[in-house]
Each structure stands twice: as C-alpha cells, then as structure tokens.
Amino acid sequence: MLTARARRTQLIRSGQKAPGRIIDIETITHKKPSLRGDIYFTHYVYTIRFMDGNGFDFRTPEYRRPIHLLLADPDVTVCSMGREHVITDFHVRKHLGDAGPFSARMSCGQILLSVYGRTLRRGFFAICVLGALIFYMMQA
C-alpha cells in the first residue's frame, strides 16, 4: 500500500496533467460467502474521458466508496505517465442537499448511508445496546 501511495504521489508531481470528465459509473457487486450468510460488497468503477488531444477513455480501479455522490461536477484532472493514470482535483459539493450531476435520484439520507453506512450502522447498534443496558439497570 505504501508503494502505491508513493507511486500516486510521483504521478501527481511529475506526470502530464490533462482535463478529464467522468462519463460513466459502473456498480460492481461482489459476493463473499460467510458462516452467517453471504456478504455483499459494492464497488464503483469510473470511466474517465480525456478532454484534450486524443479524447480516449480509461477505466479506474475499483473504489469502495461512491465518490460520485459527493461531486459537484464531473470534471476532474488526470495525471498520467505512460499507461498509468491518477485522478485528482475532485470538485466536492459544499452541502449534501445541493444538486450534483450523479445524485439526482438519491436523497441526502441515502447519500449519507451509502458513503458512511457501516459507521452509521455501528453507531446505531451501539446506541441501542447502551439504551437497553440503561433500561435494564433502571428496572433492577
């Protein structure tokens, strides 16, 4: 992981920068068998189009978080060196309630759950357990 971060930093510093645009989002669901039942993971792959010169498209590696739901516009900067590409300069919305290019069909609550879902579920579970303990202690 450290070598990947170092390579990303090197690409951003010394790579050729070009404007790009997110033109397609692919949702990929992976199923992992577990003793308690199947666990599903959702990953997102973005197709980026270079806006200058050749105008060719490339696909990003899989992202675990739906970054597109937080964006204010689909324009990004692509740093490339050879066949390696890194996406930078995302334009993030100031408020989740603001309209975004990819979140027209989702409400603010759905965006929060999709981005921070695991953390919110764990927090809700902890609050429920704490409430049950307090209720049990008051009964005794």
Coordinates of N, CA and C in Angstrom, one line a residue:
M1 N 0.8 -1.2 0.0 CA 0.0 0.0 0.0 C 0.9 1.3 0.0
L2 N 2.0 1.2 0.7 CA 2.9 2.4 0.8 C 3.5 2.6 -0.6
T3 N 3.8 1.6 -1.3 CA 4.4 1.8 -2.7 C 3.4 2.4 -3.6
A4 N 2.1 2.0 -3.5 CA 1.0 2.5 -4.3 C 0.8 4.0 -4.0
R5 N 0.9 4.4 -2.8 CA 0.8 5.8 -2.4 C 2.0 6.6 -2.9
A6 N 3.1 6.0 -2.8 CA 4.3 6.7 -3.3 C 4.3 6.9 -4.8
R7 N 3.8 5.9 -5.5 CA 3.6 5.9 -7.0 C 2.6 7.0 -7.3
R8 N 1.5 7.1 -6.6 CA 0.4 8.1 -6.9 C 1.0 9.5 -6.7
T9 N 1.8 9.7 -5.6 CA 2.4 11.0 -5.4 C 3.4 11.3 -6.5
Q10 N 4.1 10.4 -7.0 CA 5.1 10.6 -8.0 C 4.3 11.0 -9.3
L11 N 3.2 10.3 -9.6 CA 2.4 10.6 -10.8 C 1.8 12.0 -10.7
I12 N 1.4 12.4 -9.6 CA 0.8 13.7 -9.4 C 1.9 14.8 -9.6
R13 N 3.0 14.6 -9.1 CA 4.1 15.6 -9.1 C 4.7 15.7 -10.6
S14 N 5.0 14.6 -11.2 CA 5.8 14.6 -12.4 C 5.0 14.1 -13.6
G15 N 3.8 13.7 -13.5 CA 3.0 13.2 -14.6 C 2.4 14.4 -15.4
Q16 N 2.0 14.0 -16.6 CA 1.4 15.0 -17.5 C -0.1 15.2 -17.1
K17 N -0.5 16.5 -16.9 CA -1.8 16.8 -16.4 C -2.7 17.1 -17.6
A18 N -3.9 16.7 -17.5 CA -4.9 16.9 -18.6 C -6.3 17.0 -18.0
P19 N -7.2 17.8 -18.5 CA -8.5 17.8 -18.0 C -9.3 16.5 -18.4
G20 N -10.2 16.1 -17.6 CA -10.9 14.9 -17.9 C -12.3 15.0 -17.3
R21 N -13.2 14.1 -17.7 CA -14.6 14.1 -17.3 C -15.1 12.7 -17.0
I22 N -15.8 12.5 -15.9 CA -16.4 11.2 -15.6 C -17.6 11.1 -16.5
I23 N -17.6 10.0 -17.4 CA -18.7 9.9 -18.3 C -19.6 8.6 -18.0
D24 N -19.0 7.7 -17.2 CA -19.8 6.5 -16.9 C -19.4 6.0 -15.5
I25 N -20.4 5.4 -14.8 CA -20.2 4.8 -13.5 C -20.7 3.4 -13.5
E26 N -19.9 2.5 -13.2 CA -20.3 1.1 -13.2 C -20.3 0.6 -11.7
T27 N -21.4 0.0 -11.3 CA -21.5 -0.6 -10.0 C -21.3 -2.1 -10.1
I28 N -20.3 -2.5 -9.3 CA -20.0 -4.0 -9.3 C -20.2 -4.5 -7.9
T29 N -21.0 -5.6 -7.8 CA -21.3 -6.2 -6.5 C -20.5 -7.5 -6.4
H30 N -19.8 -7.7 -5.4 CA -19.0 -8.9 -5.1 C -19.7 -9.7 -3.9
K31 N -19.8 -11.0 -4.1 CA -20.4 -11.8 -3.0 C -19.4 -12.6 -2.3
K32 N -19.3 -12.5 -1.0 CA -18.3 -13.3 -0.2 C -19.1 -14.2 0.7
P33 N -18.9 -15.5 0.6 CA -19.6 -16.4 1.5 C -19.1 -16.3 2.9
S34 N -20.0 -16.5 3.8 CA -19.6 -16.4 5.3 C -20.4 -17.4 6.0
L35 N -20.0 -17.6 7.3 CA -20.8 -18.6 8.1 C -22.2 -18.0 8.4
R36 N -22.3 -16.7 8.5 CA -23.6 -16.1 8.9 C -24.4 -15.8 7.7
G37 N -24.0 -16.2 6.5 CA -24.7 -15.9 5.3 C -23.8 -15.1 4.3
D38 N -24.2 -14.9 3.2 CA -23.4 -14.2 2.2 C -23.3 -12.7 2.5
I39 N -22.1 -12.1 2.3 CA -21.8 -10.7 2.5 C -21.6 -10.1 1.1
Y40 N -22.3 -9.0 0.8 CA -22.2 -8.4 -0.5 C -21.4 -7.1 -0.3
F41 N -20.4 -6.9 -1.2 CA -19.6 -5.6 -1.2 C -19.9 -4.9 -2.6
T42 N -20.2 -3.6 -2.5 CA -20.4 -2.9 -3.7 C -19.1 -2.0 -4.0
H43 N -18.7 -2.1 -5.2 CA -17.5 -1.3 -5.7 C -17.9 -0.5 -6.9
Y44 N -17.2 0.6 -7.1 CA -17.6 1.5 -8.2 C -16.4 1.7 -9.1
V45 N -16.6 1.6 -10.4 CA -15.6 1.8 -11.4 C -16.0 3.0 -12.3
Y46 N -15.1 3.9 -12.5 CA -15.5 5.1 -13.2 C -14.8 5.1 -14.6
T47 N -15.5 5.5 -15.6 CA -14.9 5.7 -16.9 C -14.6 7.2 -17.1
I48 N -13.3 7.5 -17.4 CA -12.9 8.9 -17.5 C -12.5 9.2 -18.9
R49 N -13.0 10.3 -19.5 CA -12.6 10.7 -20.8 C -11.7 11.9 -20.8
F50 N -10.5 11.8 -21.5 CA -9.6 12.9 -21.6 C -10.3 13.9 -22.5
M51 N -10.2 15.2 -22.1 CA -10.9 16.3 -22.8 C -10.0 17.0 -23.8
D52 N -8.7 16.7 -23.8 CA -7.9 17.4 -24.8 C -7.2 16.3 -25.6
G53 N -6.7 16.7 -26.8 CA -5.9 15.8 -27.7 C -6.8 14.7 -28.2
N54 N -6.3 13.5 -27.8 CA -6.9 12.2 -28.4 C -8.4 12.0 -27.9
G55 N -8.7 12.3 -26.7 CA -10.0 12.1 -26.2 C -10.4 10.7 -25.9
F56 N -9.4 9.9 -25.6 CA -9.7 8.5 -25.3 C -10.2 8.3 -23.9
D57 N -10.8 7.1 -23.6 CA -11.4 6.8 -22.3 C -10.5 5.8 -21.6
F58 N -10.5 5.8 -20.3 CA -9.9 4.8 -19.5 C -10.8 4.5 -18.3
R59 N -10.6 3.3 -17.7 CA -11.4 2.9 -16.5 C -10.5 2.9 -15.3
T60 N -11.0 3.4 -14.2 CA -10.3 3.4 -12.9 C -10.3 2.1 -12.2
P61 N -9.4 1.9 -11.3 CA -9.6 0.7 -10.4 C -10.9 0.8 -9.6
E62 N -11.2 -0.2 -8.9 CA -12.5 -0.2 -8.1 C -12.3 0.6 -6.9
Y63 N -13.3 1.5 -6.7 CA -13.4 2.3 -5.4 C -14.4 1.7 -4.5
R64 N -14.2 1.7 -3.2 CA -15.1 1.1 -2.3 C -16.2 2.1 -1.9
R65 N -15.9 3.4 -2.0 CA -16.9 4.5 -1.6 C -17.4 5.1 -2.9
P66 N -18.7 5.5 -2.9 CA -19.3 6.1 -4.0 C -19.0 7.6 -4.1
I67 N -17.8 7.9 -4.6 CA -17.3 9.2 -4.7 C -18.2 10.1 -5.5
H68 N -18.8 9.5 -6.5 CA -19.6 10.3 -7.5 C -20.8 11.0 -6.8
L69 N -21.2 10.5 -5.6 CA -22.4 11.1 -5.0 C -22.0 12.4 -4.2
L70 N -20.7 12.6 -4.0 CA -20.3 13.8 -3.3 C -19.8 14.9 -4.3
L71 N -19.7 14.6 -5.6 CA -19.2 15.6 -6.5 C -20.2 16.7 -7.0
A72 N -19.6 17.9 -7.2 CA -20.4 19.0 -7.6 C -20.5 19.0 -9.2
D73 N -19.4 18.5 -9.8 CA -19.5 18.4 -11.3 C -18.6 17.2 -11.7
P74 N -18.7 16.7 -12.9 CA -18.0 15.5 -13.3 C -16.6 15.8 -13.8
D75 N -16.1 17.1 -13.8 CA -14.8 17.4 -14.3 C -13.7 17.1 -13.2
V76 N -12.6 16.5 -13.7 CA -11.5 16.1 -12.9 C -10.2 16.4 -13.6
T77 N -9.1 16.3 -12.9 CA -7.8 16.4 -13.6 C -7.2 15.0 -13.6
V78 N -6.6 14.6 -14.7 CA -6.0 13.3 -14.9 C -4.5 13.5 -15.0
C79 N -3.8 12.9 -14.1 CA -2.3 12.9 -14.2 C -1.9 11.6 -14.7
S80 N -1.1 11.6 -15.8 CA -0.7 10.3 -16.4 C 0.7 10.3 -16.8
M81 N 1.3 9.1 -16.7 CA 2.6 8.8 -17.1 C 2.6 7.5 -17.8
G82 N 2.8 7.5 -19.1 CA 2.7 6.2 -19.8 C 1.3 5.7 -19.8
R83 N 1.1 4.4 -19.3 CA -0.2 3.8 -19.2 C -0.9 3.9 -17.8
E84 N -0.2 4.6 -16.9 CA -0.7 4.8 -15.6 C -1.4 6.2 -15.5
H85 N -2.6 6.2 -14.8 CA -3.4 7.4 -14.7 C -3.8 7.5 -13.2
V86 N -3.9 8.8 -12.8 CA -4.4 9.1 -11.4 C -5.4 10.2 -11.6
I87 N -6.5 10.2 -10.8 CA -7.5 11.2 -10.9 C -7.3 12.1 -9.7
T88 N -7.3 13.4 -9.9 CA -7.2 14.4 -8.8 C -8.2 15.6 -9.1
D89 N -8.2 16.5 -8.1 CA -9.0 17.7 -8.2 C -10.4 17.5 -8.4
F90 N -11.0 16.7 -7.5 CA -12.4 16.5 -7.5 C -13.1 17.8 -6.9
H91 N -14.2 18.1 -7.5 CA -15.0 19.3 -7.1 C -16.1 18.8 -6.2
V92 N -16.0 18.9 -4.9 CA -16.9 18.4 -3.9 C -18.0 19.4 -3.6
R93 N -19.2 18.9 -3.5 CA -20.3 19.8 -3.1 C -20.1 20.4 -1.7
K94 N -20.6 21.6 -1.5 CA -20.5 22.2 -0.2 C -21.5 21.6 0.8
H95 N -22.7 21.3 0.3 CA -23.8 20.8 1.1 C -24.3 19.5 0.4
L96 N -24.6 18.5 1.2 CA -25.2 17.3 0.6 C -26.5 17.5 0.0
G97 N -27.2 18.5 0.4 CA -28.5 18.8 -0.2 C -28.5 19.5 -1.5
D98 N -27.3 20.0 -1.9 CA -27.1 20.6 -3.2 C -27.2 19.6 -4.3
A99 N -27.7 20.0 -5.5 CA -27.8 19.1 -6.6 C -26.5 18.8 -7.2
G100 N -26.2 17.5 -7.5 CA -25.0 17.1 -8.1 C -25.3 16.4 -9.4
P101 N -24.3 16.2 -10.3 CA -24.6 15.6 -11.6 C -25.0 14.1 -11.5
F102 N -24.6 13.4 -10.4 CA -24.9 12.0 -10.3 C -25.9 11.6 -9.2
S103 N -26.3 12.5 -8.4 CA -27.1 12.2 -7.3 C -28.5 12.7 -7.4
A104 N -29.0 12.9 -8.6 CA -30.4 13.5 -8.8 C -31.4 12.5 -8.3
R105 N -31.2 11.2 -8.3 CA -32.2 10.3 -7.9 C -32.1 9.9 -6.4
M106 N -31.1 10.4 -5.7 CA -30.9 10.0 -4.3 C -31.1 11.2 -3.3
S107 N -31.7 10.9 -2.2 CA -31.9 11.9 -1.2 C -30.6 12.0 -0.4
C108 N -30.6 13.1 0.5 CA -29.4 13.3 1.3 C -29.2 12.2 2.3
G109 N -30.2 11.6 2.8 CA -30.1 10.4 3.7 C -29.5 9.2 3.0
Q110 N -29.9 9.0 1.8 CA -29.4 7.8 1.1 C -28.0 8.0 0.7
I111 N -27.5 9.2 0.4 CA -26.1 9.5 0.2 C -25.3 9.3 1.4
L112 N -25.8 9.7 2.6 CA -25.1 9.5 3.8 C -24.9 8.0 4.1
L113 N -26.0 7.3 3.9 CA -25.9 5.9 4.2 C -25.0 5.1 3.3
S114 N -25.0 5.5 2.0 CA -24.1 4.8 1.0 C -22.7 5.2 1.3
V115 N -22.4 6.4 1.7 CA -21.0 6.8 1.9 C -20.5 6.3 3.3
Y116 N -21.3 6.6 4.3 CA -20.9 6.3 5.7 C -21.8 5.2 6.3
G117 N -22.3 4.3 5.6 CA -23.3 3.3 6.0 C -22.8 2.4 7.2
R118 N -21.6 1.8 7.0 CA -21.1 0.9 8.0 C -20.9 1.7 9.4
T119 N -20.4 2.9 9.3 CA -20.2 3.6 10.5 C -21.5 4.0 11.2
L120 N -22.5 4.4 10.4 CA -23.8 4.8 11.0 C -24.5 3.5 11.6
R121 N -24.4 2.4 10.9 CA -25.0 1.2 11.4 C -24.3 0.8 12.8
R122 N -23.0 0.9 12.8 CA -22.3 0.5 14.1 C -22.7 1.5 15.2
G123 N -22.8 2.7 14.9 CA -23.2 3.7 15.9 C -24.6 3.5 16.4
F124 N -25.5 3.2 15.5 CA -26.9 2.9 15.8 C -27.0 1.7 16.7
F125 N -26.2 0.7 16.4 CA -26.2 -0.6 17.2 C -25.7 -0.3 18.6
A126 N -24.6 0.5 18.7 CA -24.0 0.9 20.0 C -25.0 1.7 20.8
I127 N -25.7 2.6 20.2 CA -26.7 3.4 21.0 C -27.9 2.5 21.4
C128 N -28.3 1.5 20.6 CA -29.4 0.6 21.0 C -28.9 -0.3 22.2
V129 N -27.7 -0.8 22.1 CA -27.2 -1.6 23.2 C -27.1 -0.8 24.5
L130 N -26.5 0.4 24.4 CA -26.4 1.3 25.6 C -27.8 1.6 26.1
G131 N -28.8 1.9 25.3 CA -30.1 2.1 25.8 C -30.7 0.9 26.5
A132 N -30.5 -0.2 25.9 CA -31.0 -1.5 26.6 C -30.4 -1.7 27.9
L133 N -29.1 -1.4 28.0 CA -28.4 -1.6 29.3 C -28.9 -0.6 30.3
I134 N -29.1 0.6 29.9 CA -29.7 1.7 30.9 C -31.1 1.3 31.3
F135 N -31.9 0.8 30.3 CA -33.2 0.4 30.7 C -33.2 -0.8 31.7
Y136 N -32.3 -1.8 31.4 CA -32.2 -2.9 32.3 C -31.8 -2.5 33.7
M137 N -30.8 -1.6 33.8 CA -30.3 -1.2 35.1 C -31.4 -0.4 35.8
M138 N -32.2 0.3 35.1 CA -33.3 1.1 35.8 C -34.4 0.2 36.3
Q139 N -34.6 -1.0 35.7 CA -35.6 -1.9 36.1 C -35.2 -2.7 37.4
A140 N -33.9 -2.8 37.6 CA -33.3 -3.6 38.7 C -33.3 -2.8 40.0

